[in-house]
């Protein structure tokens, strides 16, 4: 058989004929994102939108109810105050209707990178043709739900503007008649509303693995990079002539200095040989401003966090004249604190060495108090210790409460039920109810935050230790690890 020389090129008509197929195959090999995962992302943000809409409707109704109470008290003191509430009822109704029908295409005032990335990615997937038809429907649904969610966030900002106006309007009247209680309550509602909305927006900053996987795969495509630079919301906020971020002096925003002019000034005044640029990475090693710029960036990030806590960039930064409760705006799941409990006790004349392994689930009532439930399995370690073997020697169940004393020190207490007999099945625990013994515990805890997990060391005294048969140890030392 005659072999084709390596240097011989394919005919031009074959390249033209198979180019679309090769491009499609290459795109499918680069981006192979299962429709099931697209559906999972869509369900997540659809559920988030439903939760946000319910929260906004509930908050708006609460504001309307509170304003009616204020209206009744103000009119009783000054009949002319009725003019302040002439159109408020209609405004509340309009906002409620807007919540039921979110406005699509509206952009939130604060830029949310996560939301922008997902929306731009969904547009790219619909227009690029790199997905199969059976997945396009799910991508379109995701795009619609993201637009609906941004519409809800836009409504949330409109509600914030409205309640700020109502607060400014009513404050002078409340101060005039000395209604400090109502004024403080109004300020708290406005503050906590801002915090609640920031909690929802922050969910986009904490991208989960599923979204990161999709975006990381897309970012590898040059076509998506170009699409992102031209069609993202950020590109609309800061347009450039070619979308690559270089900028054209003709289209530059008036009053802003160019990179070249800033670099020239710094070189002249500070003697820097060069500044790092996209095409000059070696200059970064000799740039004396690197360390200062990093420190400045850290300070800016810290300041940005403080600004967000006080209401965000689009809000008036009113310093609260009360101590905010940071847990008030948290969801039920965000207040939960799961953990692992480990406790050991030495062997005695009657009992082998025992290791308690358990789980706890706390609920933060506030920053200074937590209540919860726990359960542990008592494993025998053998008697004496050289004869190690594991056995089921009992069960521990109970409730606990932690109250903060100072800094990382807490007052801990609770009640427990202990099953102190060997068992082989759970039916024995239910059958021998009289065997269960009680414990009343009180002591101190030291909570330390290490990395993302918390460590909890407890020393507790059991006031009922003498009632246990055989008698247990009065002091209990426990170590807990947050999940």
Tab-separated table of C-alpha atoms in Angstrom:
chain	number	residue	atom	x	y	z
A	1	UNK	CA	0.000	0.000	0.000
A	2	UNK	CA	1.251	3.418	-0.918
A	3	UNK	CA	1.663	5.694	2.092
A	4	UNK	CA	0.889	9.374	2.012
A	5	UNK	CA	3.920	11.486	2.825
A	6	UNK	CA	3.755	13.268	6.193
A	7	UNK	CA	4.315	16.681	4.623
A	8	UNK	CA	1.433	16.237	2.194
A	9	UNK	CA	-1.489	18.565	3.103
A	10	UNK	CA	-5.195	17.772	2.944
A	11	UNK	CA	-7.143	19.296	0.044
A	12	UNK	CA	-8.714	22.663	0.800
A	13	UNK	CA	-12.272	21.473	0.036
A	14	UNK	CA	-11.968	18.717	2.711
A	15	UNK	CA	-10.877	21.263	5.306
A	16	UNK	CA	-13.833	23.501	4.435
A	17	UNK	CA	-16.232	20.522	4.453
A	18	UNK	CA	-15.241	19.093	7.835
A	19	UNK	CA	-14.320	22.322	9.670
A	20	UNK	CA	-17.792	22.811	11.260
A	21	UNK	CA	-17.884	19.185	12.430
A	22	UNK	CA	-14.388	19.395	13.865
A	23	UNK	CA	-15.181	22.663	15.630
A	24	UNK	CA	-18.348	21.181	17.134
A	25	UNK	CA	-16.502	18.062	18.276
A	26	UNK	CA	-13.770	20.170	19.814
A	27	UNK	CA	-16.322	22.320	21.619
A	28	UNK	CA	-18.162	19.263	22.959
A	29	UNK	CA	-14.889	17.779	24.195
A	30	UNK	CA	-13.919	21.004	25.961
A	31	UNK	CA	-17.329	21.703	27.464
A	32	UNK	CA	-19.238	18.601	28.490
A	33	UNK	CA	-21.541	19.807	31.260
A	34	UNK	CA	-24.361	17.325	32.066
A	35	UNK	CA	-27.891	18.675	31.910
A	36	UNK	CA	-28.617	17.144	35.307
A	37	UNK	CA	-26.152	19.531	36.942
A	38	UNK	CA	-27.618	22.497	35.056
A	39	UNK	CA	-31.012	21.480	36.423
A	40	UNK	CA	-29.560	21.259	39.940
A	41	UNK	CA	-28.170	24.807	39.719
A	42	UNK	CA	-31.515	26.040	38.409
A	43	UNK	CA	-33.434	24.422	41.274
A	44	UNK	CA	-31.058	26.004	43.772
A	45	UNK	CA	-31.550	29.569	42.525
A	46	UNK	CA	-35.246	29.064	41.901
A	47	UNK	CA	-35.635	28.039	45.550
A	48	UNK	CA	-33.544	31.049	46.593
A	49	UNK	CA	-35.837	33.343	44.618
A	50	UNK	CA	-38.957	31.853	46.235
A	51	UNK	CA	-37.437	32.327	49.668
A	52	UNK	CA	-36.456	35.906	48.864
A	53	UNK	CA	-39.927	36.786	47.556
A	54	UNK	CA	-41.611	35.386	50.677
A	55	UNK	CA	-39.183	37.232	52.934
A	56	UNK	CA	-39.723	40.526	51.112
A	57	UNK	CA	-43.517	40.186	51.201
A	58	UNK	CA	-43.407	39.384	54.918
A	59	UNK	CA	-41.073	42.314	55.661
A	60	UNK	CA	-43.135	44.747	53.612
A	61	UNK	CA	-46.318	43.695	55.384
A	62	UNK	CA	-44.569	44.163	58.723
A	63	UNK	CA	-43.482	47.694	57.767
A	64	UNK	CA	-47.039	48.563	56.693
A	65	UNK	CA	-48.442	47.253	59.976
A	66	UNK	CA	-45.869	49.178	62.004
A	67	UNK	CA	-46.592	52.388	60.085
A	68	UNK	CA	-50.322	52.056	60.825
A	69	UNK	CA	-49.522	51.939	64.539
A	70	UNK	CA	-47.315	55.019	64.227
A	71	UNK	CA	-50.022	56.785	62.219
A	72	UNK	CA	-52.614	56.134	64.914
A	73	UNK	CA	-50.392	57.532	67.666
A	74	UNK	CA	-49.222	60.562	65.656
A	75	UNK	CA	-52.718	61.571	64.556
A	76	UNK	CA	-53.870	61.339	68.179
A	77	UNK	CA	-51.219	63.930	69.071
A	78	UNK	CA	-51.513	66.081	65.937
A	79	UNK	CA	-54.382	65.695	63.458
A	80	UNK	CA	-52.379	67.395	60.699
A	81	UNK	CA	-49.972	64.415	60.696
A	82	UNK	CA	-52.559	62.501	58.644
A	83	UNK	CA	-51.054	64.144	55.552
A	84	UNK	CA	-47.869	62.094	56.036
A	85	UNK	CA	-49.799	58.909	55.320
A	86	UNK	CA	-51.968	60.125	52.426
A	87	UNK	CA	-50.423	57.910	49.724
A	88	UNK	CA	-48.441	55.386	51.758
A	89	UNK	CA	-51.113	52.678	51.461
A	90	UNK	CA	-51.049	52.838	47.658
A	91	UNK	CA	-47.245	52.725	47.647
A	92	UNK	CA	-47.215	49.598	49.799
A	93	UNK	CA	-49.747	47.983	47.446
A	94	UNK	CA	-47.626	48.828	44.399
A	95	UNK	CA	-44.537	47.291	45.962
A	96	UNK	CA	-46.471	44.142	46.869
A	97	UNK	CA	-47.652	43.829	43.264
A	98	UNK	CA	-44.080	44.321	42.028
A	99	UNK	CA	-42.973	41.424	44.229
A	100	UNK	CA	-45.574	39.159	42.645
A	101	UNK	CA	-44.419	40.165	39.155
A	102	UNK	CA	-40.643	40.837	39.271
A	103	UNK	CA	-39.371	43.177	36.569
A	104	UNK	CA	-37.050	41.348	34.188
A	105	UNK	CA	-34.120	43.167	32.655
A	106	UNK	CA	-33.618	45.447	35.673
A	107	UNK	CA	-30.098	45.659	37.061
A	108	UNK	CA	-29.343	45.865	40.750
A	109	UNK	CA	-27.437	48.924	41.945
A	110	UNK	CA	-24.682	46.902	43.620
A	111	UNK	CA	-22.620	44.808	41.200
A	112	UNK	CA	-22.816	41.093	42.086
A	113	UNK	CA	-19.985	39.205	40.319
A	114	UNK	CA	-21.457	35.719	40.858
A	115	UNK	CA	-24.828	36.665	39.389
A	116	UNK	CA	-23.206	38.457	36.441
A	117	UNK	CA	-20.989	35.447	35.666
A	118	UNK	CA	-23.880	32.981	35.701
A	119	UNK	CA	-26.115	35.194	33.565
A	120	UNK	CA	-23.386	35.846	30.994
A	121	UNK	CA	-22.518	32.140	30.929
A	122	UNK	CA	-26.153	31.176	30.257
A	123	UNK	CA	-26.354	33.710	27.401
A	124	UNK	CA	-23.143	32.351	25.898
A	125	UNK	CA	-24.363	28.754	26.069
A	126	UNK	CA	-27.582	29.691	24.270
A	127	UNK	CA	-25.839	31.616	21.487
A	128	UNK	CA	-22.616	29.640	20.946
A	129	UNK	CA	-24.190	26.350	19.896
A	130	UNK	CA	-21.775	24.203	21.902
A	131	UNK	CA	-24.609	22.468	23.755
A	132	UNK	CA	-26.940	19.865	22.376
A	133	UNK	CA	-30.612	20.686	21.896
A	134	UNK	CA	-31.731	18.589	24.855
A	135	UNK	CA	-29.668	20.800	27.188
A	136	UNK	CA	-30.613	24.152	25.697
A	137	UNK	CA	-34.061	24.073	27.289
A	138	UNK	CA	-32.548	23.706	30.751
A	139	UNK	CA	-30.088	26.529	30.076
A	140	UNK	CA	-32.952	28.790	28.941
A	141	UNK	CA	-34.863	27.937	32.122
A	142	UNK	CA	-31.791	28.764	34.199
A	143	UNK	CA	-31.441	32.097	32.379
A	144	UNK	CA	-35.105	32.974	33.020
A	145	UNK	CA	-34.850	32.080	36.706
A	146	UNK	CA	-31.676	34.146	37.089
A	147	UNK	CA	-33.420	37.130	35.504
A	148	UNK	CA	-36.368	36.593	37.818
A	149	UNK	CA	-34.041	36.453	40.810
A	150	UNK	CA	-32.308	39.673	39.811
A	151	UNK	CA	-35.764	41.220	39.398
A	152	UNK	CA	-36.523	40.247	42.996
A	153	UNK	CA	-33.243	41.759	44.146
A	154	UNK	CA	-34.108	44.915	42.223
A	155	UNK	CA	-37.483	45.010	44.004
A	156	UNK	CA	-35.648	44.580	47.301
A	157	UNK	CA	-33.569	47.668	46.530
A	158	UNK	CA	-36.697	49.617	45.601
A	159	UNK	CA	-38.263	48.634	48.913
A	160	UNK	CA	-35.114	49.777	50.685
A	161	UNK	CA	-35.278	53.177	48.993
A	162	UNK	CA	-38.953	53.478	49.935
A	163	UNK	CA	-38.525	52.598	53.619
A	164	UNK	CA	-35.546	54.958	53.865
A	165	UNK	CA	-37.776	57.734	52.581
A	166	UNK	CA	-40.529	56.808	55.034
A	167	UNK	CA	-38.007	56.707	57.855
A	168	UNK	CA	-36.669	60.194	57.008
A	169	UNK	CA	-40.235	61.525	56.737
A	170	UNK	CA	-41.428	60.093	60.044
A	171	UNK	CA	-38.281	60.692	62.088
A	172	UNK	CA	-38.841	64.434	62.521
A	173	UNK	CA	-42.425	63.888	63.676
A	174	UNK	CA	-41.483	61.120	66.090
A	175	UNK	CA	-38.707	63.265	67.564
A	176	UNK	CA	-41.070	66.242	67.786
A	177	UNK	CA	-43.491	64.388	70.049
A	178	UNK	CA	-40.850	62.445	71.965
A	179	UNK	CA	-41.854	59.049	70.597
A	180	UNK	CA	-38.389	57.573	71.124
A	181	UNK	CA	-39.612	53.993	71.475
A	182	UNK	CA	-41.322	54.034	68.079
A	183	UNK	CA	-38.343	55.819	66.500
A	184	UNK	CA	-35.872	53.248	67.809
A	185	UNK	CA	-38.089	50.418	66.588
A	186	UNK	CA	-38.263	52.019	63.127
A	187	UNK	CA	-34.487	52.419	62.929
A	188	UNK	CA	-33.980	48.780	63.920
A	189	UNK	CA	-36.351	47.553	61.228
A	190	UNK	CA	-34.562	49.560	58.535
A	191	UNK	CA	-31.134	48.371	59.703
A	192	UNK	CA	-32.094	44.696	59.884
A	193	UNK	CA	-33.775	44.887	56.490
A	194	UNK	CA	-30.522	46.113	54.932
A	195	UNK	CA	-28.624	43.317	56.641
A	196	UNK	CA	-31.129	40.736	55.416
A	197	UNK	CA	-30.705	41.804	51.793
A	198	UNK	CA	-26.917	41.756	52.131
A	199	UNK	CA	-27.161	38.154	53.379
A	200	UNK	CA	-28.949	37.155	50.187
A	201	UNK	CA	-26.463	39.017	47.972
A	202	UNK	CA	-23.519	37.426	49.741
A	203	UNK	CA	-24.758	33.991	48.678
A	204	UNK	CA	-23.484	34.786	45.183
A	205	UNK	CA	-20.024	35.660	46.494
A	206	UNK	CA	-19.747	32.182	48.029
A	207	UNK	CA	-19.855	30.145	44.832
A	208	UNK	CA	-20.371	26.438	45.397
A	209	UNK	CA	-18.420	23.683	43.673
A	210	UNK	CA	-21.112	23.073	41.081
A	211	UNK	CA	-21.122	26.660	39.785
A	212	UNK	CA	-17.349	26.873	39.954
A	213	UNK	CA	-17.061	23.711	37.875
A	214	UNK	CA	-19.277	25.151	35.147
A	215	UNK	CA	-17.569	28.544	35.104
A	216	UNK	CA	-14.062	27.066	35.290
A	217	UNK	CA	-14.813	24.878	32.262
A	218	UNK	CA	-16.249	27.788	30.320
A	219	UNK	CA	-13.331	30.087	31.151
A	220	UNK	CA	-11.055	27.741	29.225
A	221	UNK	CA	-12.851	28.650	26.003
A	222	UNK	CA	-11.382	31.707	24.242
A	223	UNK	CA	-14.810	32.344	22.717
A	224	UNK	CA	-16.357	32.689	26.184
A	225	UNK	CA	-13.565	34.984	27.346
A	226	UNK	CA	-14.263	37.315	24.459
A	227	UNK	CA	-18.031	37.046	25.021
A	228	UNK	CA	-17.627	37.856	28.720
A	229	UNK	CA	-15.509	40.928	27.974
A	230	UNK	CA	-18.146	42.317	25.618
A	231	UNK	CA	-21.490	41.192	27.081
A	232	UNK	CA	-21.137	41.020	30.874
A	233	UNK	CA	-22.725	43.625	33.109
A	234	UNK	CA	-19.246	44.713	34.201
A	235	UNK	CA	-18.344	45.408	30.568
A	236	UNK	CA	-21.436	47.606	30.295
A	237	UNK	CA	-20.454	49.521	33.421
A	238	UNK	CA	-16.891	50.064	32.133
A	239	UNK	CA	-17.052	49.953	28.324
A	240	UNK	CA	-13.956	49.884	26.141
A	241	UNK	CA	-13.450	50.103	22.403
A	242	UNK	CA	-12.361	46.496	21.914
A	243	UNK	CA	-13.776	44.853	25.027
A	244	UNK	CA	-10.351	43.690	26.087
A	245	UNK	CA	-9.949	46.203	28.832
A	246	UNK	CA	-7.224	48.242	27.169
A	247	UNK	CA	-9.460	51.217	26.648
A	248	UNK	CA	-9.530	53.824	23.921
A	249	UNK	CA	-8.836	57.466	24.809
A	250	UNK	CA	-11.784	58.443	22.642
A	251	UNK	CA	-14.177	56.314	24.685
A	252	UNK	CA	-12.511	56.706	28.088
A	253	UNK	CA	-14.529	58.103	30.959
A	254	UNK	CA	-13.885	61.829	31.352
A	255	UNK	CA	-11.608	62.721	34.260
A	256	UNK	CA	-9.965	59.288	34.629
A	257	UNK	CA	-6.222	59.016	34.128
A	258	UNK	CA	-4.845	56.357	31.832
A	259	UNK	CA	-2.542	53.602	33.035
A	260	UNK	CA	0.356	55.072	31.075
A	261	UNK	CA	-0.006	58.490	32.709
A	262	UNK	CA	-0.163	56.977	36.213
A	263	UNK	CA	2.889	54.829	35.500
A	264	UNK	CA	4.812	57.840	34.233
A	265	UNK	CA	4.006	59.907	37.345
A	266	UNK	CA	5.022	57.083	39.710
A	267	UNK	CA	8.289	56.522	37.864
A	268	UNK	CA	9.095	60.214	38.028
A	269	UNK	CA	8.253	60.737	41.720
A	270	UNK	CA	9.172	57.387	43.272
A	271	UNK	CA	11.967	56.267	41.010
A	272	UNK	CA	10.312	52.945	40.126
A	273	UNK	CA	12.019	51.422	37.130
A	274	UNK	CA	8.794	49.941	35.858
A	275	UNK	CA	5.388	48.840	36.979
A	276	UNK	CA	3.898	45.425	36.337
A	277	UNK	CA	1.738	45.247	33.268
A	278	UNK	CA	-0.061	42.460	31.434
A	279	UNK	CA	2.837	42.105	29.034
A	280	UNK	CA	5.670	42.752	31.512
A	281	UNK	CA	5.446	40.233	34.345
A	282	UNK	CA	9.186	40.400	35.115
A	283	UNK	CA	8.817	44.002	36.222
A	284	UNK	CA	6.727	42.904	39.172
A	285	UNK	CA	9.789	41.432	40.843
A	286	UNK	CA	11.614	44.775	40.905
A	287	UNK	CA	8.626	46.997	41.573
A	288	UNK	CA	9.029	48.667	45.016
A	289	UNK	CA	5.281	49.367	45.215
A	290	UNK	CA	4.136	45.738	45.248
A	291	UNK	CA	4.172	45.365	49.028
A	292	UNK	CA	2.482	48.732	49.587
A	293	UNK	CA	-0.188	47.951	47.021
A	294	UNK	CA	-0.952	44.624	48.692
A	295	UNK	CA	-1.320	46.314	52.086
A	296	UNK	CA	-3.574	48.964	50.558
A	297	UNK	CA	-5.699	46.262	48.929
A	298	UNK	CA	-6.140	44.503	52.278
A	299	UNK	CA	-7.208	47.746	53.933
A	300	UNK	CA	-9.672	48.446	51.118
A	301	UNK	CA	-11.175	44.965	51.492
A	302	UNK	CA	-11.569	45.508	55.232
A	303	UNK	CA	-13.223	48.869	54.629
A	304	UNK	CA	-15.506	47.335	52.004
A	305	UNK	CA	-16.654	44.698	54.493
A	306	UNK	CA	-17.478	47.398	57.015
A	307	UNK	CA	-19.403	49.375	54.396
A	308	UNK	CA	-21.442	46.297	53.471
A	309	UNK	CA	-22.275	45.650	57.107
A	310	UNK	CA	-23.583	49.194	57.421
A	311	UNK	CA	-25.934	48.875	54.490
A	312	UNK	CA	-23.926	48.598	51.296
A	313	UNK	CA	-22.628	51.088	48.791
A	314	UNK	CA	-26.089	52.254	47.728
A	315	UNK	CA	-27.248	53.052	51.256
A	316	UNK	CA	-26.832	55.924	53.623
A	317	UNK	CA	-24.257	54.846	56.158
A	318	UNK	CA	-26.272	55.468	59.310
A	319	UNK	CA	-24.350	54.240	62.302
A	320	UNK	CA	-26.845	52.310	64.443
A	321	UNK	CA	-27.402	53.835	67.887
A	322	UNK	CA	-28.073	50.348	69.278
A	323	UNK	CA	-26.104	47.126	69.428
A	324	UNK	CA	-27.188	45.061	66.407
A	325	UNK	CA	-28.072	41.386	66.776
A	326	UNK	CA	-26.160	39.736	63.976
A	327	UNK	CA	-28.143	36.484	64.252
A	328	UNK	CA	-31.441	38.246	63.629
A	329	UNK	CA	-30.982	38.281	59.864
A	330	UNK	CA	-29.643	34.722	59.649
A	331	UNK	CA	-31.807	31.916	58.334
A	332	UNK	CA	-32.700	28.907	60.479
A	333	UNK	CA	-30.053	26.730	58.815
A	334	UNK	CA	-27.392	29.438	59.182
A	335	UNK	CA	-28.000	29.505	62.936
A	336	UNK	CA	-27.429	25.779	63.370
A	337	UNK	CA	-24.098	24.614	64.815
A	338	UNK	CA	-23.434	20.882	64.312
A	339	UNK	CA	-20.520	19.331	66.159
A	340	UNK	CA	-18.759	16.192	67.364
A	341	UNK	CA	-18.379	15.353	71.063
A	342	UNK	CA	-15.537	13.245	72.468
A	343	UNK	CA	-15.313	12.266	76.148
A	344	UNK	CA	-13.295	9.558	77.871
A	345	UNK	CA	-13.350	8.084	81.374
A	346	UNK	CA	-10.909	5.694	82.995
A	347	UNK	CA	-11.704	2.165	84.056
A	348	UNK	CA	-12.906	1.365	87.584
A	349	UNK	CA	-13.664	-1.701	89.666
A	350	UNK	CA	-17.067	-2.061	88.071
A	351	UNK	CA	-16.730	-0.392	84.655
A	352	UNK	CA	-14.195	-0.660	81.824
A	353	UNK	CA	-12.624	2.390	80.248
A	354	UNK	CA	-15.318	4.196	78.279
A	355	UNK	CA	-15.083	6.508	75.286
A	356	UNK	CA	-18.127	8.663	74.482
A	357	UNK	CA	-18.537	9.515	70.793
A	358	UNK	CA	-21.479	11.714	69.919
A	359	UNK	CA	-23.034	14.433	67.825
A	360	UNK	CA	-24.476	17.764	68.906
A	361	UNK	CA	-26.720	20.248	67.165
A	362	UNK	CA	-26.948	23.761	68.575
A	363	UNK	CA	-29.163	26.680	67.641
A	364	UNK	CA	-27.843	30.202	68.162
A	365	UNK	CA	-30.492	32.285	69.919
A	366	UNK	CA	-28.080	35.214	69.747
A	367	UNK	CA	-24.360	35.874	69.564
A	368	UNK	CA	-24.140	35.136	73.281
A	369	UNK	CA	-26.426	32.152	73.768
A	370	UNK	CA	-26.845	28.734	72.164
A	371	UNK	CA	-29.235	25.889	72.972
A	372	UNK	CA	-29.205	22.429	71.509
A	373	UNK	CA	-29.477	18.663	71.713
A	374	UNK	CA	-26.856	15.944	71.779
A	375	UNK	CA	-26.532	12.180	71.740
A	376	UNK	CA	-23.536	9.923	72.313
A	377	UNK	CA	-22.643	6.251	72.204
A	378	UNK	CA	-20.604	4.831	75.079
A	379	UNK	CA	-17.985	2.453	73.800
A	380	UNK	CA	-16.135	0.159	76.183
A	381	UNK	CA	-12.362	0.123	75.720
A	382	UNK	CA	-11.589	-2.984	77.738
A	383	UNK	CA	-10.577	-3.681	81.349
A	384	UNK	CA	-7.734	-3.258	82.012
A	385	UNK	CA	-6.463	-1.023	79.191
A	386	UNK	CA	-4.078	-3.706	77.897
A	387	UNK	CA	-7.106	-5.814	77.043
A	388	UNK	CA	-8.551	-3.378	74.467
A	389	UNK	CA	-11.798	-4.337	72.777
A	390	UNK	CA	-14.802	-2.257	71.789
A	391	UNK	CA	-18.287	-2.888	73.134
A	392	UNK	CA	-21.570	-0.987	73.523
A	393	UNK	CA	-21.615	0.055	77.170
A	394	UNK	CA	-24.387	2.653	77.104
A	395	UNK	CA	-25.974	5.713	75.578
A	396	UNK	CA	-26.032	9.374	76.547
A	397	UNK	CA	-28.767	11.804	75.466
A	398	UNK	CA	-29.538	15.329	76.610
A	399	UNK	CA	-29.949	19.057	76.059
A	400	UNK	CA	-27.466	21.858	76.649
A	401	UNK	CA	-27.191	25.626	76.822
A	402	UNK	CA	-24.125	27.865	76.425
A	403	UNK	CA	-24.051	31.498	77.577
A	404	UNK	CA	-21.119	33.732	76.742
A	405	UNK	CA	-19.274	35.200	79.720
A	406	UNK	CA	-16.366	37.066	78.165
A	407	UNK	CA	-14.408	36.734	74.937
A	408	UNK	CA	-14.024	32.976	74.305
A	409	UNK	CA	-15.240	31.825	77.738
A	410	UNK	CA	-18.751	30.426	78.100
A	411	UNK	CA	-20.980	29.186	80.917
A	412	UNK	CA	-22.253	25.725	79.966
A	413	UNK	CA	-24.942	23.570	81.475
A	414	UNK	CA	-27.603	21.030	80.665
A	415	UNK	CA	-29.477	17.897	81.586
A	416	UNK	CA	-28.735	14.374	80.398
A	417	UNK	CA	-30.071	10.837	80.514
A	418	UNK	CA	-27.547	8.002	80.667
A	419	UNK	CA	-28.018	4.323	79.910
A	420	UNK	CA	-25.151	2.596	81.730
A	421	UNK	CA	-25.529	-1.019	80.723
A	422	UNK	CA	-24.183	-3.129	77.932
A	423	UNK	CA	-26.620	-3.616	75.078
A	424	UNK	CA	-26.702	-5.385	71.754
A	425	UNK	CA	-29.785	-3.837	70.135
A	426	UNK	CA	-31.769	-0.598	70.281
A	427	UNK	CA	-34.814	-2.492	71.556
A	428	UNK	CA	-33.035	-3.000	74.879
A	429	UNK	CA	-32.807	0.795	75.337
A	430	UNK	CA	-36.585	1.120	75.016
A	431	UNK	CA	-37.431	-1.967	77.087
A	432	UNK	CA	-35.312	-1.045	80.126
A	433	UNK	CA	-36.648	2.475	80.762
A	434	UNK	CA	-35.973	2.307	84.522
A	435	UNK	CA	-32.272	1.821	83.915
A	436	UNK	CA	-31.816	5.334	82.557
A	437	UNK	CA	-30.118	7.709	85.025
A	438	UNK	CA	-30.071	11.507	85.156
A	439	UNK	CA	-27.234	14.028	85.176
A	440	UNK	CA	-27.353	17.759	85.946
A	441	UNK	CA	-24.268	19.504	84.542
A	442	UNK	CA	-22.786	22.966	85.009
A	443	UNK	CA	-19.345	24.268	84.138
A	444	UNK	CA	-17.257	26.400	81.821
A	445	UNK	CA	-16.262	26.116	78.169
A	446	UNK	CA	-13.447	27.529	76.128
A	447	UNK	CA	-14.335	28.052	72.461
A	448	UNK	CA	-11.526	28.649	70.014
A	449	UNK	CA	-11.879	29.346	66.296
A	450	UNK	CA	-9.263	27.390	64.346
A	451	UNK	CA	-9.349	27.711	60.574
A	452	UNK	CA	-12.933	27.047	59.455
A	453	UNK	CA	-13.744	24.778	62.393
A	454	UNK	CA	-14.316	25.677	66.023
A	455	UNK	CA	-12.873	23.838	69.021
A	456	UNK	CA	-14.809	23.549	72.262
A	457	UNK	CA	-13.205	22.340	75.507
A	458	UNK	CA	-15.523	21.817	78.497
A	459	UNK	CA	-15.082	21.084	82.196
A	460	UNK	CA	-18.446	20.198	83.777
A	461	UNK	CA	-19.584	19.175	87.232
A	462	UNK	CA	-22.345	16.587	87.596
A	463	UNK	CA	-24.537	17.434	90.592
A	464	UNK	CA	-26.221	14.001	90.439
A	465	UNK	CA	-23.134	11.860	90.089
A	466	UNK	CA	-23.718	10.025	93.389
A	467	UNK	CA	-27.100	8.763	92.196
A	468	UNK	CA	-25.563	6.726	89.407
A	469	UNK	CA	-25.044	3.038	90.122
A	470	UNK	CA	-22.203	2.401	90.039
A	471	UNK	CA	-21.125	5.918	91.065
A	472	UNK	CA	-19.687	7.974	88.207
A	473	UNK	CA	-17.035	10.678	88.144
A	474	UNK	CA	-18.223	14.111	89.388
A	475	UNK	CA	-16.086	16.037	86.880
A	476	UNK	CA	-16.469	15.523	83.159
A	477	UNK	CA	-13.923	16.730	80.610
A	478	UNK	CA	-15.162	16.999	77.045
A	479	UNK	CA	-13.768	18.098	73.712
A	480	UNK	CA	-16.002	19.215	70.869
A	481	UNK	CA	-15.245	19.922	67.224
A	482	UNK	CA	-17.536	21.959	64.965
A	483	UNK	CA	-18.518	20.423	61.638
